[in-house]
Short mmCIF file of C-alpha atoms in Angstrom, two decimals:
data_model
loop_
_atom_site.label_atom_id
_atom_site.label_comp_id
_atom_site.label_asym_id
_atom_site.label_seq_id
_atom_site.Cartn_x
_atom_site.Cartn_y
_atom_site.Cartn_z
CA MET A 1 -0.10 -0.09 -0.03
CA ARG A 2 0.88 3.18 -0.98
CA VAL A 3 0.85 6.36 1.25
CA ILE A 4 1.16 8.61 -1.49
CA LEU A 5 -0.66 9.52 -3.85
CA VAL A 6 2.12 10.34 -6.71
CA ASP A 7 0.75 12.05 -9.20
CA LYS A 8 -1.03 14.34 -6.96
CA LYS A 9 -0.16 17.75 -5.63
CA LEU A 10 1.03 17.04 -1.63
CA LYS A 11 -1.92 18.31 0.50
CA ARG A 12 -1.61 16.62 3.98
CA LEU A 13 1.46 16.19 5.91
CA GLY A 14 1.51 13.93 9.16
CA ILE A 15 4.51 15.00 12.24
CA LEU A 16 5.44 12.27 15.18
CA THR A 17 8.14 12.72 17.61
CA GLY A 18 9.60 9.12 18.74
CA GLY A 19 12.16 8.24 21.71
CA GLY A 20 13.47 9.83 24.00
CA ASP A 21 12.30 13.57 24.62
CA CYS A 22 15.05 16.14 24.20
CA PRO A 23 15.16 20.42 24.05
CA GLY A 24 14.30 21.70 20.40
CA LEU A 25 11.82 18.99 19.81
CA ASN A 26 9.36 22.33 19.83
CA ALA A 27 10.82 24.33 17.59
CA VAL A 28 11.10 21.51 14.62
CA ILE A 29 6.94 21.42 15.10
CA ARG A 30 6.73 25.00 14.66
CA ALA A 31 8.86 24.75 11.68
CA VAL A 32 7.34 22.17 10.29
CA VAL A 33 3.37 23.81 10.66
CA LYS A 34 4.83 27.14 10.16
CA THR A 35 6.23 25.97 6.42
CA SER A 36 3.68 23.79 5.66
CA ILE A 37 1.26 26.38 6.29
CA LEU A 38 2.62 29.75 5.04
CA GLN A 39 4.80 28.52 2.40
CA TYR A 40 3.20 25.64 0.84
CA SER A 41 -0.78 25.97 2.40
CA LEU A 42 -0.44 22.23 3.58
CA GLU A 43 -2.49 20.64 6.52
CA VAL A 44 -0.74 19.49 9.41
CA VAL A 45 -1.74 16.38 11.62
CA GLY A 46 0.01 15.34 14.31
CA VAL A 47 0.46 11.80 15.33
CA GLU A 48 0.71 11.81 19.73
CA ASP A 49 3.30 10.01 21.28
CA GLY A 50 5.33 8.83 18.57
CA TYR A 51 4.50 5.10 16.79
CA ALA A 52 1.96 4.37 19.96
CA GLY A 53 -0.32 7.20 17.82
CA LEU A 54 0.34 5.73 14.78
CA ILE A 55 -0.50 2.20 15.68
CA GLU A 56 -3.62 3.10 18.48
CA ASN A 57 -4.82 6.30 15.97
CA ARG A 58 -4.35 9.06 17.78
CA PHE A 59 -4.06 11.82 15.54
CA ARG A 60 -4.38 15.83 15.46
CA PRO A 61 -4.44 18.87 13.72
CA LEU A 62 -2.04 21.15 14.04
CA ASN A 63 -2.04 25.19 12.74
CA LEU A 64 -0.32 28.30 14.10
CA ASN A 65 -1.54 28.06 16.93
CA ASP A 66 -0.66 25.70 18.36
CA VAL A 67 2.69 26.48 17.81
CA GLY A 68 2.36 29.64 18.51
CA GLY A 69 5.09 30.51 21.34
CA ILE A 70 6.70 26.93 21.41
CA ILE A 71 10.55 27.43 20.24
CA SER A 72 11.80 28.14 23.33
CA GLN A 73 9.70 25.06 24.76
CA GLY A 74 11.63 21.38 26.77
CA GLY A 75 10.15 18.44 25.83
CA THR A 76 7.22 17.99 22.54
CA ILE A 77 3.61 19.35 22.68
CA LEU A 78 2.95 15.94 20.65
CA GLY A 79 4.40 13.58 23.71
CA THR A 80 6.74 10.53 22.61
CA SER A 81 7.25 7.25 23.29
CA ASN A 82 9.92 4.49 23.22
CA ARG A 83 8.77 1.28 23.36
CA ASP A 84 6.07 1.13 20.77
CA ASN A 85 7.13 -0.77 17.95
CA PRO A 86 5.06 -1.35 14.69
CA PHE A 87 7.06 -4.33 13.77
CA HIS A 88 7.66 -5.33 17.38
CA TYR A 89 4.50 -3.83 18.79
CA ALA A 90 3.60 -5.94 22.86
CA GLU A 91 0.19 -7.15 22.92
CA THR A 92 -1.09 -8.97 26.40
CA GLU A 93 -2.89 -12.23 25.65
CA GLY A 94 -4.07 -13.60 29.26
CA GLU A 95 -1.25 -13.73 31.20
CA LYS A 96 1.64 -13.36 28.52
CA THR A 97 3.10 -10.31 26.42
CA ILE A 98 3.65 -11.49 22.54
CA PHE A 99 4.97 -9.21 20.15
CA LYS A 100 3.16 -8.01 16.46
CA ASP A 101 4.10 -6.85 13.17
CA VAL A 102 0.64 -4.52 13.55
CA SER A 103 2.55 -2.15 10.22
CA GLU A 104 -0.08 -3.02 8.01
CA LYS A 105 -2.61 -0.77 10.83
CA VAL A 106 -0.53 1.91 10.97
CA LEU A 107 -0.86 1.89 7.05
CA LYS A 108 -4.70 1.96 7.02
CA ASN A 109 -4.51 4.28 9.57
CA LEU A 110 -2.37 6.84 7.43
CA GLN A 111 -4.70 6.54 4.89
CA ASN A 112 -7.75 6.38 6.95
CA HIS A 113 -6.72 10.06 7.74
CA GLY A 114 -5.65 11.31 4.49
CA LEU A 115 -2.16 11.35 5.78
CA GLU A 116 0.26 11.38 1.67
CA ALA A 117 3.73 11.67 3.87
CA ILE A 118 4.63 11.49 6.93
CA ILE A 119 7.91 13.18 8.94
CA THR A 120 9.01 11.32 12.03
CA VAL A 121 11.58 12.64 14.13
CA GLY A 122 13.55 10.87 16.65
CA GLY A 123 17.14 9.19 17.47
CA ASP A 124 18.30 5.60 15.55
CA GLY A 125 15.34 3.53 17.50
CA THR A 126 13.00 5.54 15.92
CA LEU A 127 13.98 6.24 12.36
CA THR A 128 15.23 2.33 11.78
CA VAL A 129 11.02 2.09 11.90
CA ALA A 130 11.04 5.63 9.74
CA LYS A 131 13.47 3.40 7.61
CA GLN A 132 11.20 0.03 8.09
CA LEU A 133 7.78 2.25 6.66
CA SER A 134 9.71 3.78 3.59
CA GLU A 135 10.15 0.10 2.83
CA LYS A 136 6.55 -0.77 3.20
CA GLY A 137 5.43 2.29 0.63
CA VAL A 138 4.74 4.90 3.12
CA SER A 139 6.38 8.36 2.21
CA VAL A 140 8.66 9.58 5.29
CA ILE A 141 11.40 12.34 5.65
CA GLY A 142 13.65 11.61 9.13
CA VAL A 143 14.60 14.04 11.38
CA PRO A 144 17.67 13.31 13.70
CA LYS A 145 17.12 13.98 17.38
CA THR A 146 19.08 13.16 20.37
CA ILE A 147 21.23 14.12 23.06
CA ASP A 148 23.39 11.44 22.20
CA ASN A 149 24.75 12.71 18.76
CA ASP A 150 25.45 9.03 17.75
CA ILE A 151 23.32 9.21 14.32
CA SER A 152 26.24 9.19 12.05
CA ALA A 153 24.66 10.81 9.24
CA THR A 154 24.41 13.73 10.30
CA ASP A 155 27.77 16.45 11.72
CA VAL A 156 25.59 16.63 14.75
CA SER A 157 21.46 16.12 16.20
CA PHE A 158 19.96 18.85 17.70
CA GLY A 159 19.63 18.59 21.62
CA PHE A 160 23.00 17.58 21.88
CA ASP A 161 23.52 21.05 22.72
CA SER A 162 21.62 21.36 25.42
CA ALA A 163 21.90 18.47 26.70
CA LEU A 164 25.98 19.36 26.54
CA THR A 165 24.89 22.71 28.29
CA THR A 166 23.31 20.87 31.23
CA ALA A 167 25.84 18.93 32.09
CA THR A 168 28.78 21.80 32.03
CA GLU A 169 27.11 23.78 33.96
CA ALA A 170 26.39 20.74 36.78
CA ILE A 171 30.58 19.86 36.54
CA ASP A 172 30.96 24.43 37.03
CA LYS A 173 28.48 23.14 40.43
CA LEU A 174 30.33 20.11 41.23
CA ASN A 175 33.46 21.59 41.65
CA SER A 176 32.87 24.36 44.08
CA THR A 177 31.50 21.41 46.40
CA ALA A 178 34.45 19.12 45.47
CA ILE A 179 36.45 21.70 46.58
CA SER A 180 35.53 22.97 49.64
CA HIS A 181 34.82 19.32 51.11
CA HIS A 182 38.00 17.78 49.28
CA ARG A 183 35.69 15.20 47.95
CA VAL A 184 36.31 13.18 44.44
CA ILE A 185 32.96 13.60 42.29
CA VAL A 186 32.14 11.35 40.20
CA MET A 187 29.06 12.50 37.47
CA GLU A 188 27.56 10.08 35.14
CA THR A 189 25.49 11.39 32.56
CA MET A 190 24.09 9.44 29.45
CA GLY A 191 24.98 8.71 25.98
CA ARG A 192 24.18 4.96 25.12
CA TYR A 193 27.13 3.75 23.47
CA ALA A 194 28.66 6.76 22.70
CA GLY A 195 30.90 8.80 24.68
CA TRP A 196 29.93 12.73 23.27
CA ILE A 197 28.45 14.15 26.34
CA ALA A 198 30.66 12.49 28.62
CA LEU A 199 33.58 14.31 26.31
CA GLU A 200 32.45 17.34 25.54
CA ALA A 201 31.40 17.61 28.78
CA GLY A 202 34.28 17.00 30.63
CA MET A 203 36.24 18.83 28.94
CA ALA A 204 34.33 22.44 28.59
CA GLY A 205 34.57 21.85 32.59
CA GLY A 206 37.88 20.67 33.25
CA ALA A 207 37.42 17.35 34.52
CA GLU A 208 40.10 15.43 35.64
CA VAL A 209 39.16 11.84 34.65
CA ILE A 210 37.06 11.37 31.71
CA LEU A 211 35.70 8.14 30.46
CA ILE A 212 33.83 6.80 27.57
CA PRO A 213 32.68 3.67 25.85
CA GLU A 214 35.10 3.89 23.62
CA ILE A 215 37.75 3.99 25.66
CA PRO A 216 38.12 0.94 28.19
CA TYR A 217 39.46 2.12 31.50
CA LYS A 218 41.63 0.69 34.33
CA ILE A 219 40.39 1.47 38.33
CA GLU A 220 44.41 1.46 38.57
CA ILE A 221 45.00 4.03 36.34
CA ILE A 222 42.36 6.11 37.06
CA CYS A 223 43.31 6.28 40.84
CA ASP A 224 46.79 6.90 39.74
CA LYS A 225 45.90 10.05 38.52
CA ILE A 226 43.33 10.93 41.28
CA LYS A 227 46.38 10.13 44.04
CA GLU A 228 48.62 12.15 42.06
CA ARG A 229 46.67 15.50 42.54
CA SER A 230 46.27 14.59 46.18
CA TYR A 231 50.02 14.25 46.85
CA ARG A 232 50.27 18.09 44.59
CA GLY A 233 48.10 19.29 46.80
CA LYS A 234 45.13 19.73 45.12
CA ARG A 235 42.46 17.26 47.29
CA PHE A 236 39.47 17.22 44.97
CA SER A 237 38.94 15.88 41.61
CA ILE A 238 35.92 15.69 39.52
CA VAL A 239 35.90 12.13 36.89
CA VAL A 240 32.97 12.32 34.56
CA ILE A 241 31.82 8.72 33.34
CA ALA A 242 29.21 8.10 30.45
CA GLU A 243 26.62 5.52 31.22
CA GLY A 244 28.25 3.37 28.72
CA ALA A 245 31.27 2.99 29.79
CA LYS A 246 33.29 -0.10 31.11
CA PRO A 247 36.41 -1.25 32.69
CA ALA A 248 39.10 -3.22 30.25
CA GLY A 249 38.23 -6.74 30.07
CA GLY A 250 34.41 -6.40 31.59
CA GLU A 251 30.86 -4.94 30.20
CA MET A 252 28.56 -2.36 30.40
CA THR A 253 26.27 -1.76 33.68
CA VAL A 254 22.93 -2.63 32.38
CA GLN A 255 20.27 -1.27 34.66
CA ARG A 256 16.81 -2.76 33.41
CA ILE A 257 16.08 -4.77 30.13
CA VAL A 258 12.18 -3.01 28.56
CA ALA A 259 11.74 -5.77 25.58
CA GLU A 260 9.14 -4.02 24.07
CA SER A 261 11.76 -1.01 23.95
CA THR A 262 13.35 0.13 20.47
CA ASP A 263 16.13 -0.07 22.52
CA GLN A 264 15.70 -3.00 24.83
CA ILE A 265 19.03 -2.26 27.00
CA ARG A 266 18.88 0.52 29.52
CA LEU A 267 22.16 1.38 31.16
CA GLY A 268 22.99 3.05 34.58
CA GLY A 269 24.56 2.47 37.26
CA VAL A 270 28.59 2.80 36.33
CA GLY A 271 29.05 6.03 38.64
CA HIS A 272 28.30 3.95 41.70
CA LYS A 273 29.94 1.76 41.20
CA LEU A 274 33.07 4.02 39.92
CA ALA A 275 32.83 5.48 43.04
CA GLN A 276 33.19 2.73 45.20
CA GLU A 277 36.09 1.50 43.86
CA ILE A 278 37.41 4.62 43.76
CA GLU A 279 37.06 5.37 47.76
CA THR A 280 38.17 1.95 48.47
CA ARG A 281 41.44 2.02 46.89
CA THR A 282 42.29 5.84 47.78
CA GLN A 283 40.30 6.68 50.72
CA LEU A 284 39.49 9.47 49.21
CA GLU A 285 35.66 10.57 50.06
CA THR A 286 33.91 9.99 46.93
CA ARG A 287 30.38 11.27 46.36
CA VAL A 288 28.12 10.53 43.05
CA THR A 289 25.61 12.75 41.08
CA VAL A 290 23.84 11.08 38.16
CA LEU A 291 22.47 14.03 35.93
CA GLY A 292 20.00 11.38 34.24
CA HIS A 293 16.41 13.20 32.55
CA LEU A 294 17.74 16.47 33.87
CA GLN A 295 19.55 16.45 29.96
CA ARG A 296 16.58 16.07 28.43
CA GLY A 297 14.72 18.67 29.85
CA GLY A 298 14.98 22.21 30.37
CA SER A 299 14.79 24.81 27.71
CA PRO A 300 16.75 24.18 24.55
CA THR A 301 19.98 26.67 23.59
CA PRO A 302 19.84 28.71 21.10
CA PHE A 303 21.82 26.81 18.93
CA ASP A 304 19.11 23.91 19.44
CA ARG A 305 16.62 26.44 18.22
CA ILE A 306 18.12 27.27 14.95
CA LEU A 307 19.02 23.87 14.37
CA GLY A 308 15.52 22.72 15.11
CA THR A 309 14.11 25.02 12.82
CA ARG A 310 16.49 24.60 9.56
CA PHE A 311 15.89 20.80 9.82
CA GLY A 312 11.71 21.01 9.85
CA VAL A 313 11.63 23.59 7.28
CA SER A 314 14.14 21.09 5.13
CA ALA A 315 12.27 18.52 5.89
CA VAL A 316 9.07 19.89 4.32
CA HIS A 317 10.97 21.26 1.70
CA LEU A 318 11.65 17.19 0.90
CA ALA A 319 7.84 16.31 0.99
CA VAL A 320 6.77 18.90 -1.29
CA GLN A 321 9.46 17.85 -3.00
CA GLY A 322 8.80 14.03 -3.10
CA ASN A 323 11.81 13.35 -2.44
CA PHE A 324 11.33 10.65 0.58
CA GLY A 325 13.22 7.86 2.51
CA GLN A 326 15.56 10.65 3.16
CA MET A 327 16.86 12.12 6.35
CA VAL A 328 17.77 15.98 6.77
CA ALA A 329 21.05 16.47 8.02
CA LEU A 330 24.01 19.09 8.88
CA ARG A 331 27.07 18.68 7.29
CA GLY A 332 29.39 21.68 7.74
CA ILE A 333 27.17 24.32 7.52
CA LYS A 334 24.72 23.04 5.04
CA ILE A 335 21.85 20.88 5.18
CA ILE A 336 21.25 17.95 2.92
CA PRO A 337 19.10 14.74 2.49
CA VAL A 338 20.65 11.48 3.20
CA PRO A 339 19.00 8.40 2.78
CA LEU A 340 17.39 6.58 5.80
CA SER A 341 19.50 3.39 5.23
CA GLU A 342 22.54 5.46 5.65
CA ALA A 343 21.49 7.47 8.42
CA VAL A 344 21.09 4.43 10.36
CA SER A 345 23.93 1.91 8.89
CA THR A 346 25.99 2.46 11.70
CA LEU A 347 26.02 5.28 15.41
CA ARG A 348 28.47 7.96 14.97
CA ARG A 349 30.55 7.36 18.03
CA VAL A 350 33.90 8.85 19.57
CA SER A 351 36.80 8.00 18.05
CA PRO A 352 40.52 7.35 20.61
CA GLU A 353 41.99 9.42 17.38
CA CYS A 354 40.11 12.05 17.30
CA GLU A 355 40.76 15.43 17.78
CA LEU A 356 39.11 16.02 20.55
CA ILE A 357 40.93 13.15 22.53
CA LYS A 358 44.21 14.57 21.92
CA ALA A 359 43.83 17.80 22.95
CA SER A 360 42.05 16.13 26.59
CA LYS A 361 45.27 14.38 27.10
CA SER A 362 47.39 17.00 25.95
CA VAL A 363 46.27 19.67 29.45
CA GLY A 364 46.25 16.35 31.34
CA ILE A 365 42.72 15.20 31.48
CA CYS A 366 42.89 11.12 32.21
CA PHE A 367 40.74 8.58 30.00
CA GLY A 368 41.76 5.21 32.26
CA ASP A 369 43.80 4.14 29.29
CA GLU A 370 47.40 5.80 30.19
#
């Protein structure tokens, strides 16, 4: 079933926000609605709570009044979900949970609402589902959203700069209390399998140790760094650790498994494990701060408001041109289309040989590897 009416002008466009929320989502929604209405006289329909809304038939019209004043708001006015994959949808039968492919139901719902194309805003899980829908004939445009900054086809995703700003401000505040109490403070950031938030926040905040998934660490090297500082009279240290970091020869710390999610593994807890080891080995008082969902909340930075706006505008242009199966991406200073298949082919992770790592090591930051 092909959703778009190929021989007719696009008239009705949908938009959904999937996966974890982040600052800048409302900027994208606003840009899509305003560009669609003001430039192309399109009708815009919002899908509530990501793919859950597509499956459960929850749609609502969006007009100019709906998006007035939302560019500075965090979160998403449409709601979101990271648990509802139409190709692996959890349903309860008796006492059992079974998983079904309900993608045909999604196609019917789109057709019943007259949606000729849909813009999906999300991370690698959301965009992977978008690619699968595209392969079934749905006219899809993807917009990359993630605080993790791990979508390989774009130089940066909106949401990352806001999360980075939150993490950096947290380090600034932790520094003052660490100095006052002569403590080691371990700060755990999000990021899943990519260390971008920990790396750049650690650099910007002046952390002594940064631990990321891409560079397995040795606890002995970390403790030697902290003790060496203590011997020099620096009786405090800031250690930034990404939730996906792991010791050499060890595994990531998994908090729980969510079977129905597009990304089933939930990481977390590595900061507490590390802090216990540091305190035991160094005999220095060590505390932990887990930023968690603070990194997802709050007002977007100017950078994310602008990038989200540019992404939303470009997504509408692509839809009107009929250039589907694409994701908008930032390359250098330009927004370009890239195939969804390229966008989700691999994760964008930190290279241990990248300039940021080299610059960090040049100023004495320890990554636990040497």
